[in-house]
Short mmCIF file of C-alpha atoms in Angstrom, two decimals:
data_model
loop_
_atom_site.label_atom_id
_atom_site.label_comp_id
_atom_site.label_asym_id
_atom_site.label_seq_id
_atom_site.Cartn_x
_atom_site.Cartn_y
_atom_site.Cartn_z
CA MET A 1 -18.97 -19.00 25.97
CA THR A 2 -16.79 -16.45 25.61
CA SER A 3 -13.93 -17.16 21.63
CA LEU A 4 -10.93 -17.47 22.48
CA TYR A 5 -10.05 -14.13 20.07
CA GLU A 6 -12.01 -12.58 22.78
CA ARG A 7 -9.90 -13.80 26.30
CA LEU A 8 -6.69 -13.54 23.78
CA GLY A 9 -7.80 -9.67 24.21
CA GLY A 10 -9.22 -8.97 21.02
CA ALA A 11 -7.85 -6.64 18.48
CA ASP A 12 -4.69 -5.01 20.26
CA ALA A 13 -4.00 -8.69 21.55
CA ILE A 14 -4.21 -10.07 17.62
CA ASP A 15 -1.21 -6.72 16.89
CA ALA A 16 1.33 -8.93 19.34
CA ALA A 17 0.39 -12.32 18.25
CA VAL A 18 0.37 -11.11 14.35
CA GLU A 19 3.72 -10.08 14.95
CA GLU A 20 4.98 -12.84 16.18
CA PHE A 21 3.05 -15.39 13.43
CA TYR A 22 4.86 -13.17 10.97
CA ARG A 23 7.69 -13.39 12.36
CA ARG A 24 8.52 -17.13 13.32
CA MET A 25 6.88 -17.49 9.05
CA LEU A 26 10.12 -15.12 7.97
CA ALA A 27 12.28 -16.81 10.29
CA ASP A 28 11.89 -19.82 9.13
CA ASP A 29 13.77 -20.90 5.48
CA HIS A 30 10.24 -23.24 4.87
CA VAL A 31 8.29 -20.41 4.41
CA ASN A 32 9.97 -17.45 4.04
CA ARG A 33 10.16 -16.77 -0.21
CA PHE A 34 5.89 -17.06 0.00
CA PHE A 35 6.19 -13.49 1.53
CA ASP A 36 9.50 -11.99 -0.74
CA GLY A 37 8.54 -8.80 -2.84
CA ILE A 38 5.80 -8.46 -0.30
CA ASP A 39 3.79 -5.38 1.16
CA MET A 40 4.78 -5.73 4.67
CA THR A 41 2.58 -3.52 6.49
CA LYS A 42 -0.10 -4.80 3.91
CA GLN A 43 0.99 -9.02 4.20
CA ALA A 44 0.22 -8.50 8.18
CA ALA A 45 -3.29 -6.48 8.14
CA LYS A 46 -4.49 -10.26 6.19
CA GLN A 47 -2.38 -12.59 9.64
CA LYS A 48 -4.83 -10.53 11.56
CA ALA A 49 -7.49 -11.04 9.56
CA PHE A 50 -6.48 -14.51 9.33
CA ILE A 51 -5.80 -14.94 13.12
CA THR A 52 -8.53 -12.95 13.70
CA MET A 53 -10.93 -15.64 11.71
CA ALA A 54 -8.36 -18.63 13.12
CA THR A 55 -8.82 -17.65 16.97
CA GLY A 56 -12.98 -17.56 16.44
CA GLY A 57 -12.94 -13.49 16.24
CA PRO A 58 -15.21 -11.58 13.60
CA ASP A 59 -14.69 -12.42 10.03
CA ASN A 60 -15.63 -12.61 7.16
CA TYR A 61 -13.08 -15.46 5.23
CA THR A 62 -15.06 -18.19 2.57
CA GLY A 63 -13.20 -21.18 1.43
CA LEU A 64 -13.37 -19.33 -2.25
CA ASP A 65 -11.31 -16.40 -0.17
CA MET A 66 -9.16 -19.32 0.86
CA ALA A 67 -9.15 -20.46 -2.62
CA ARG A 68 -7.90 -17.22 -4.81
CA GLY A 69 -6.21 -15.33 -2.13
CA HIS A 70 -4.11 -18.27 -2.21
CA ALA A 71 -3.46 -19.44 -5.89
CA HIS A 72 -0.55 -17.25 -7.42
CA LEU A 73 1.17 -19.60 -3.59
CA LEU A 74 0.44 -22.33 -5.80
CA ALA A 75 1.85 -21.67 -8.54
CA MET A 76 4.69 -20.53 -6.54
CA GLY A 77 5.07 -24.60 -5.11
CA MET A 78 2.95 -23.94 -2.62
CA ASP A 79 2.56 -27.82 -1.05
CA ASP A 80 0.28 -29.30 2.83
CA THR A 81 3.91 -28.94 3.91
CA HIS A 82 4.06 -25.19 4.51
CA VAL A 83 0.51 -25.48 5.10
CA ASP A 84 1.30 -27.73 8.62
CA THR A 85 3.86 -24.42 9.29
CA VAL A 86 1.93 -22.26 9.10
CA ILE A 87 -0.20 -23.62 11.38
CA LYS A 88 3.11 -24.66 13.68
CA HIS A 89 3.49 -20.95 13.84
CA LEU A 90 -0.05 -20.41 14.30
CA ASP A 91 -0.36 -22.48 17.87
CA GLY A 92 3.70 -21.79 18.55
CA THR A 93 3.04 -18.67 19.23
CA LEU A 94 -0.28 -18.58 21.01
CA ALA A 95 1.57 -21.23 22.94
CA ASP A 96 3.63 -19.03 23.62
CA PHE A 97 0.37 -16.98 24.53
CA GLY A 98 -0.10 -18.34 27.27
CA ILE A 99 -3.11 -20.26 25.39
CA ALA A 100 -4.30 -23.64 26.87
CA ASP A 101 -3.49 -27.40 24.27
CA ASP A 102 -7.51 -27.46 23.70
CA ASP A 103 -8.56 -23.93 22.76
CA ARG A 104 -5.07 -24.49 20.18
CA GLU A 105 -6.86 -27.92 19.93
CA THR A 106 -9.72 -25.67 18.07
CA VAL A 107 -7.77 -23.70 16.47
CA ARG A 108 -5.71 -26.21 14.14
CA ASN A 109 -8.87 -27.83 13.08
CA LYS A 110 -10.54 -25.02 12.42
CA LEU A 111 -7.36 -24.74 10.62
CA GLU A 112 -7.15 -28.78 9.43
CA GLY A 113 -10.74 -27.50 7.86
CA LEU A 114 -9.16 -24.77 5.55
CA ARG A 115 -6.87 -26.73 3.97
CA ASP A 116 -8.03 -28.11 1.30
CA ALA A 117 -9.29 -24.92 -0.35
CA VAL A 118 -5.65 -23.35 0.70
CA MET A 119 -4.84 -26.17 -2.04
CA GLY A 120 -7.58 -25.23 -4.51
CA ARG A 121 -8.63 -28.78 -3.64
CA ILE A 122 -12.59 -27.81 -3.74
CA PRO A 123 -14.33 -27.58 -6.96
CA GLY A 124 -15.28 -24.40 -8.50
CA ALA A 125 -13.59 -22.80 -5.23
CA MET B 1 -11.69 -16.55 -25.55
CA THR B 2 -12.08 -12.22 -24.65
CA ARG B 3 -11.51 -9.92 -27.69
CA ILE B 4 -9.86 -7.07 -27.08
CA ARG B 5 -11.14 -3.97 -28.60
CA LEU B 6 -8.69 -0.13 -28.31
CA ARG B 7 -11.47 2.57 -27.65
CA GLY B 8 -11.98 4.83 -30.98
CA ARG B 9 -10.86 2.05 -33.60
CA ASP B 10 -12.12 -0.99 -35.16
CA ASP B 11 -9.42 -3.29 -35.12
CA GLU B 12 -9.80 -6.35 -32.14
CA ILE B 13 -6.98 -8.15 -30.52
CA GLU B 14 -8.20 -11.85 -28.83
CA ALA B 15 -6.32 -13.04 -26.12
CA ARG B 16 -5.37 -15.74 -25.38
CA ALA B 17 -5.62 -18.00 -22.31
CA ASP B 18 -4.61 -17.14 -19.13
CA GLU B 19 -2.45 -14.35 -20.79
CA THR B 20 -2.50 -10.13 -19.26
CA LEU B 21 -4.15 -7.46 -20.54
CA LEU B 22 -0.61 -6.61 -21.05
CA ASP B 23 1.03 -8.85 -22.94
CA ALA B 24 -2.76 -8.94 -25.29
CA LEU B 25 -1.72 -5.22 -26.30
CA LEU B 26 2.03 -5.11 -26.69
CA ARG B 27 0.91 -8.88 -29.08
CA GLY B 28 -0.96 -7.50 -30.46
CA GLY B 29 1.66 -3.68 -31.64
CA VAL B 30 -0.53 -1.72 -29.37
CA SER B 31 2.13 0.64 -27.12
CA VAL B 32 2.50 0.48 -24.04
CA ASP B 33 4.86 1.88 -21.56
CA ASN B 34 5.69 -0.69 -19.35
CA SER B 35 9.13 -1.53 -17.21
CA CYS B 36 8.48 -3.61 -14.38
CA ARG B 37 5.21 -6.00 -15.80
CA ALA B 38 4.87 -7.03 -11.39
CA GLY B 39 2.40 -4.84 -10.49
CA ILE B 40 4.79 -2.02 -8.67
CA CYS B 41 5.40 1.33 -11.45
CA ARG B 42 2.46 1.79 -12.66
CA SER B 43 4.18 3.31 -15.60
CA CYS B 44 1.31 0.48 -17.20
CA GLU B 45 -1.67 2.31 -16.86
CA VAL B 46 -4.33 2.16 -18.60
CA ARG B 47 -8.24 3.08 -18.99
CA VAL B 48 -11.21 0.06 -19.15
CA SER B 49 -13.93 1.54 -20.37
CA ALA B 50 -15.74 -1.53 -21.34
CA GLY B 51 -15.74 -4.94 -19.53
CA GLU B 52 -14.04 -6.83 -16.93
CA VAL B 53 -10.66 -7.70 -16.49
CA ASP B 54 -9.50 -10.56 -13.39
CA ALA B 55 -6.91 -8.63 -11.07
CA GLY B 56 -6.83 -12.24 -9.12
CA THR B 57 -5.26 -11.72 -5.61
CA GLU B 58 -3.46 -8.20 -6.54
CA ALA B 59 -6.05 -5.32 -5.12
CA GLY B 60 -3.95 -2.50 -6.30
CA ALA B 61 -3.50 -3.01 -9.51
CA VAL B 62 -7.62 -2.13 -10.50
CA ARG B 63 -8.37 1.59 -9.09
CA ASP B 64 -12.12 2.72 -10.28
CA ASP B 65 -11.87 1.97 -14.09
CA ARG B 66 -7.84 2.63 -13.85
CA VAL B 67 -6.09 -0.80 -13.59
CA LEU B 68 -1.86 -1.96 -14.34
CA ALA B 69 -2.06 -4.05 -17.26
CA CYS B 70 0.98 -5.97 -16.43
CA SER B 71 -1.45 -7.02 -13.67
CA VAL B 72 -5.12 -8.38 -14.68
CA LYS B 73 -6.30 -10.72 -17.39
CA PRO B 74 -9.03 -10.52 -19.90
CA CYS B 75 -12.21 -11.98 -19.66
CA GLY B 76 -15.68 -11.72 -20.66
CA ASP B 77 -16.82 -11.58 -24.29
CA LEU B 78 -15.12 -7.50 -24.58
CA VAL B 79 -13.00 -5.96 -22.76
CA GLU B 80 -12.23 -1.83 -24.76
CA VAL B 81 -9.12 -0.43 -22.84
CA ASP B 82 -8.83 4.28 -23.39
CA LEU B 83 -5.00 4.37 -24.37
CA GLY B 84 -6.37 7.92 -25.13
CA ASP B 85 -6.36 9.24 -21.77
CA ALA B 86 -4.28 6.15 -20.26
CA VAL B 87 -2.29 9.09 -17.47
CA GLU B 88 -2.12 12.41 -16.78
CA ARG B 89 0.69 13.67 -16.85
CA VAL B 90 1.85 17.43 -16.59
CA SER B 91 5.08 18.57 -18.40
CA ALA B 92 8.21 19.35 -17.17
CA ARG B 93 11.72 21.10 -17.80
CA LEU B 94 15.50 19.22 -17.13
CA VAL B 95 16.80 23.36 -15.12
CA GLU B 96 19.20 21.89 -13.17
CA ARG B 97 22.08 19.08 -13.19
CA SER B 98 25.58 17.52 -10.55
CA GLN B 99 27.40 14.59 -10.46
CA LEU B 100 26.85 13.45 -7.04
CA ALA B 101 28.57 10.40 -7.27
CA PRO B 102 30.91 9.02 -10.24
CA THR B 103 27.36 6.84 -11.62
CA VAL B 104 24.51 9.02 -10.06
CA LEU B 105 22.83 12.69 -11.56
CA ARG B 106 20.82 14.80 -9.29
CA LEU B 107 18.26 16.07 -12.26
CA ARG B 108 15.92 19.18 -11.24
CA PHE B 109 12.60 19.56 -13.23
CA HIS B 110 10.30 22.46 -13.22
CA PRO B 111 6.93 20.78 -13.49
CA GLU B 112 4.66 23.57 -15.82
CA GLY B 113 1.87 22.77 -14.01
CA PRO B 114 -0.05 21.85 -10.53
CA PHE B 115 2.66 18.58 -9.91
CA ALA B 116 1.11 17.64 -5.79
CA PHE B 117 3.55 15.32 -4.33
CA GLU B 118 4.83 14.14 -0.69
CA PRO B 119 8.90 13.52 -0.55
CA GLY B 120 9.49 10.19 -0.81
CA GLN B 121 6.59 8.81 -3.14
CA PHE B 122 7.89 8.16 -7.03
CA ALA B 123 5.98 9.40 -10.07
CA MET B 124 6.70 8.02 -13.76
CA LEU B 125 9.13 10.17 -16.04
CA TYR B 126 9.16 9.93 -18.87
CA GLY B 127 11.32 11.02 -21.96
CA PRO B 128 11.55 10.79 -25.99
CA GLY B 129 11.38 7.73 -28.17
CA GLY B 130 8.57 6.20 -25.25
CA ARG B 131 11.18 5.84 -22.27
CA ALA B 132 9.75 5.89 -18.78
CA ARG B 133 10.94 5.02 -16.03
CA PRO B 134 9.49 5.11 -12.03
CA TYR B 135 12.26 8.18 -10.01
CA SER B 136 11.13 8.87 -6.49
CA ILE B 137 11.41 12.36 -5.26
CA ALA B 138 13.94 13.63 -2.74
CA SER B 139 12.44 16.97 -3.18
CA GLN B 140 9.41 18.67 -0.90
CA PRO B 141 7.44 20.56 -2.74
CA GLU B 142 8.22 23.63 -0.82
CA ASP B 143 11.48 23.89 -3.12
CA GLY B 144 9.35 24.62 -6.18
CA PHE B 145 10.92 21.87 -8.15
CA VAL B 146 11.18 18.06 -8.85
CA GLU B 147 14.27 16.39 -7.14
CA LEU B 148 15.15 12.99 -8.73
CA HIS B 149 18.34 11.11 -8.36
CA VAL B 150 19.34 8.70 -11.37
CA ARG B 151 21.47 6.06 -11.47
CA ARG B 152 23.18 5.31 -14.43
CA VAL B 153 22.32 1.73 -15.70
CA PRO B 154 24.45 -0.30 -17.90
CA GLU B 155 22.64 -0.02 -21.74
CA GLY B 156 19.45 0.99 -19.37
CA LEU B 157 17.04 3.77 -22.22
CA MET B 158 16.47 6.04 -19.39
CA SER B 159 19.72 7.03 -17.82
CA SER B 160 21.60 6.65 -20.88
CA TRP B 161 19.39 9.33 -21.79
CA LEU B 162 19.32 11.57 -18.76
CA PHE B 163 22.89 10.92 -18.74
CA ASP B 164 24.90 11.47 -22.49
CA VAL B 165 21.57 12.71 -23.86
CA ALA B 166 18.99 15.05 -22.67
CA GLU B 167 20.72 19.37 -21.42
CA LEU B 168 19.03 21.58 -19.44
CA GLY B 169 16.07 22.90 -21.36
CA ALA B 170 14.59 19.73 -22.29
CA GLU B 171 11.41 18.25 -22.54
CA VAL B 172 10.24 15.27 -20.18
CA SER B 173 7.16 14.66 -18.20
CA PHE B 174 5.84 13.02 -15.30
CA GLY B 175 3.32 10.92 -14.00
CA LEU B 176 0.93 11.60 -10.89
CA PRO B 177 2.97 10.94 -7.62
CA GLU B 178 2.47 7.99 -6.00
CA GLY B 179 3.53 5.36 -3.21
CA ASP B 180 3.06 5.81 0.61
CA CYS B 181 7.20 5.66 0.66
CA VAL B 182 6.77 9.39 2.81
CA TYR B 183 7.23 10.29 6.01
CA ARG B 184 4.48 9.51 8.56
CA ALA B 185 5.51 8.42 12.00
CA ARG B 186 2.28 8.22 14.00
CA ASN B 187 3.90 11.68 16.36
CA GLU B 188 6.87 13.55 16.45
CA ASP B 189 9.19 11.50 19.25
CA GLU B 190 8.86 7.39 16.51
CA PRO B 191 11.98 6.62 16.89
CA LEU B 192 12.62 6.69 12.58
CA LEU B 193 15.46 4.05 10.51
CA LEU B 194 16.72 5.01 7.00
CA VAL B 195 17.93 1.98 5.30
CA GLY B 196 18.92 3.65 1.49
CA ILE B 197 20.84 1.54 -0.28
CA GLY B 198 22.35 3.20 -3.58
CA THR B 199 19.98 5.66 -5.43
CA GLY B 200 17.46 4.25 -2.66
CA LEU B 201 17.95 7.15 -0.07
CA ALA B 202 16.35 9.66 -2.89
CA PRO B 203 13.26 9.16 -0.86
CA LEU B 204 14.93 8.49 2.53
CA TRP B 205 16.24 12.03 2.10
CA GLY B 206 12.63 14.01 1.29
CA ILE B 207 12.09 11.96 3.70
CA LEU B 208 14.32 12.80 5.95
CA HIS B 209 14.42 16.14 5.05
CA ARG B 210 10.42 16.51 6.55
CA ALA B 211 11.01 14.89 9.51
CA ARG B 212 13.50 17.59 9.61
CA ALA B 213 10.27 20.15 9.08
CA ARG B 214 7.75 18.46 10.40
CA GLY B 215 10.07 18.76 13.53
CA HIS B 216 10.30 15.28 14.42
CA ARG B 217 11.70 15.20 17.79
CA GLY B 218 13.07 10.94 18.14
CA THR B 219 16.01 9.36 16.03
CA VAL B 220 16.23 9.05 12.62
CA ILE B 221 19.30 7.54 12.04
CA LEU B 222 20.36 7.11 8.54
CA VAL B 223 21.73 4.21 7.43
CA GLN B 224 23.15 4.61 2.86
CA GLY B 225 24.70 1.01 0.80
CA ALA B 226 27.30 0.88 -1.55
CA ALA B 227 28.91 -1.50 -2.80
CA ASP B 228 31.96 0.72 -2.84
CA ALA B 229 32.36 3.89 -1.36
CA ASP B 230 33.17 5.44 -4.53
CA ARG B 231 29.92 5.09 -5.18
CA LEU B 232 28.23 6.70 -2.04
CA TYR B 233 26.37 9.68 -2.74
CA LEU B 234 25.62 13.68 -0.65
CA HIS B 235 27.66 11.44 2.39
CA GLU B 236 28.90 15.02 3.32
CA GLU B 237 26.28 16.31 3.25
CA LEU B 238 24.41 13.16 4.89
CA ARG B 239 27.83 14.20 7.89
CA GLU B 240 27.30 17.73 7.73
CA LEU B 241 22.96 17.56 9.44
CA ALA B 242 23.85 14.87 11.48
CA SER B 243 26.61 17.86 13.50
CA GLN B 244 23.12 20.49 13.39
CA TRP B 245 20.79 18.33 14.05
CA ASP B 246 20.94 16.61 18.04
CA ALA B 247 17.68 13.42 16.89
CA PHE B 248 20.15 12.63 14.10
CA SER B 249 22.73 10.24 13.38
CA TYR B 250 24.58 8.41 9.65
CA ARG B 251 26.90 6.71 8.91
CA ALA B 252 27.26 4.93 5.07
CA ALA B 253 28.33 1.01 5.07
CA VAL B 254 29.74 -0.06 2.15
CA LEU B 255 31.85 -4.02 1.09
CA SER B 256 34.90 -2.23 -0.83
CA GLY B 257 37.04 0.85 -0.41
CA GLY B 258 35.48 2.57 3.25
CA ALA B 259 38.37 2.20 4.51
CA GLY B 260 39.70 5.52 6.69
CA ARG B 261 36.41 8.21 5.50
CA ALA B 262 34.69 9.53 8.24
CA ASP B 263 31.20 7.38 8.92
CA VAL B 264 31.75 4.97 6.74
CA VAL B 265 31.87 1.34 7.48
CA GLU B 266 33.66 -2.21 5.63
CA LYS B 267 30.28 -4.73 7.07
CA ASP B 268 26.51 -5.58 5.53
CA VAL B 269 24.63 -2.54 5.32
CA GLY B 270 22.37 -4.46 7.15
CA GLU B 271 25.19 -5.70 10.54
CA LEU B 272 24.70 -2.31 10.57
CA ALA B 273 21.96 -0.81 10.85
CA ALA B 274 21.22 -3.97 14.00
CA GLU B 275 24.21 -2.31 15.69
CA LEU B 276 23.66 1.30 15.81
CA VAL B 277 19.63 -0.04 16.51
CA PRO B 278 19.70 -3.10 18.38
CA GLU B 279 16.37 -2.89 19.92
CA LEU B 280 14.23 -2.04 16.84
CA ARG B 281 10.45 -2.79 18.83
CA GLY B 282 8.68 0.67 18.60
CA TRP B 283 10.24 1.96 15.54
CA ARG B 284 9.56 2.45 12.12
CA ALA B 285 11.61 1.93 9.50
CA HIS B 286 11.93 2.67 5.59
CA ILE B 287 14.02 0.35 3.35
CA ALA B 288 14.40 1.81 -0.32
CA GLY B 289 17.07 0.27 -2.76
CA ASP B 290 17.70 -2.54 -4.51
CA PRO B 291 14.81 -5.48 -4.45
CA GLU B 292 17.12 -7.93 -3.35
CA MET B 293 18.83 -6.10 -0.54
CA VAL B 294 14.98 -4.39 -0.27
CA LYS B 295 13.72 -7.99 0.77
CA ARG B 296 16.78 -9.42 3.36
CA LEU B 297 16.75 -6.27 4.79
CA GLN B 298 13.36 -5.95 5.89
CA ARG B 299 12.84 -9.83 6.55
CA GLU B 300 16.01 -9.93 8.64
CA LEU B 301 14.50 -6.35 10.70
CA VAL B 302 11.79 -8.20 11.29
CA VAL B 303 12.75 -11.63 13.21
CA ALA B 304 15.28 -9.00 15.01
CA GLY B 305 11.67 -7.32 16.48
CA LEU B 306 10.80 -4.99 13.77
CA SER B 307 6.94 -4.77 13.67
CA PRO B 308 6.55 -6.06 10.15
CA PHE B 309 3.38 -3.03 11.14
CA SER B 310 6.23 -0.70 11.05
CA VAL B 311 7.88 -1.31 7.77
CA HIS B 312 8.15 0.91 4.40
CA ALA B 313 9.69 -0.67 1.84
CA ASP B 314 10.27 0.84 -1.74
CA ALA B 315 12.24 -1.57 -3.98
CA PHE B 316 13.08 -0.23 -7.11
CA VAL B 317 12.39 -2.32 -10.32
CA PRO B 318 14.24 -2.93 -13.08
CA ALA B 319 13.28 -2.97 -16.13
CA SER B 320 12.23 -6.22 -17.81
CA THR B 321 13.79 -5.42 -21.27
#
């Protein structure tokens, strides 16, 4: 079976999904402060890698990367509710792109599996 | 515990846990240029000649053996720092100065060596007494001078010197130009929105003239924002340019003092930009100036439809001391 990433339409469709996802995150006062002062084009590239990974596309993410990449956000006060928001907005974005709920559930589960790494709860990571 | 040694010296500094390389050096009495302490201005760039540093998530803080001391932490047993030729600099002389607004100077410098840059990039300006501040470059390489727009900052070490002391002929030096706030349209038809707050106009002035020289055909809109109409500068020049160049239009937004002035409205600069470009999809935007405004505007414009892949922000971070 092909991955959701492929069925979405690969890299080009992911760009459009990143734009929508990023827009939702920036419009949400619960999380947008974490994006203050960052380089948006670089951040968009990171989000592209993130959504590619989340939808089962080619990725090189490891749990350690997830921990390192979010350590500064933990210091800024990131907690589980912010992770919830990320999952909610990615889910909503994929729904906008016509992705069915069973596929979205796979994505949600994949992200849940990374929650502890992101939150720094994996020893040694 | 990591020891920090300066290349060519005997004394060592013991880094404290979680201390940045810059903090450790300063605490140890080592004079290191620094300004924003946020990994943006690059004034604290030093060379690490041995040992390792941890840049965390700030991958841009390490470039080969050059590191931004404010953004890395020393790690391992020993880190050797070479301050000797940490930064390549080009000497320059002040050759022209004029007042653009009561609080803004236009300064032109003649570099005394090769100085390659793209209009809109920024470079560290080094003055006497360890003064160092980054400024955006408003001129074109073919102009033969480096033009900066300097805002007077109350108690600012560099701007006070430039406003009150520096005379024509004054010697300064420049660090290597950096930054990607440059003309970068994918093609000559891509519409461009340029939003400059205060002297954030400087890099945009450079980009604007670059776009014209490159034969840009797509719509170009420049919005200048200022707290007060007295602080607008190059306003007449921009209006004049708009009358000569069909694709280009210019407007200014001020919070006060704008009544009765042509092409000036009293409103929020973001609101004016949104009015001028109601549909931002397909546009490329450059936003420069005050960091709080830049943050807010790039967020608003992306939420309004601009692609996050097409927004370029140049936040002017104030000195921390």
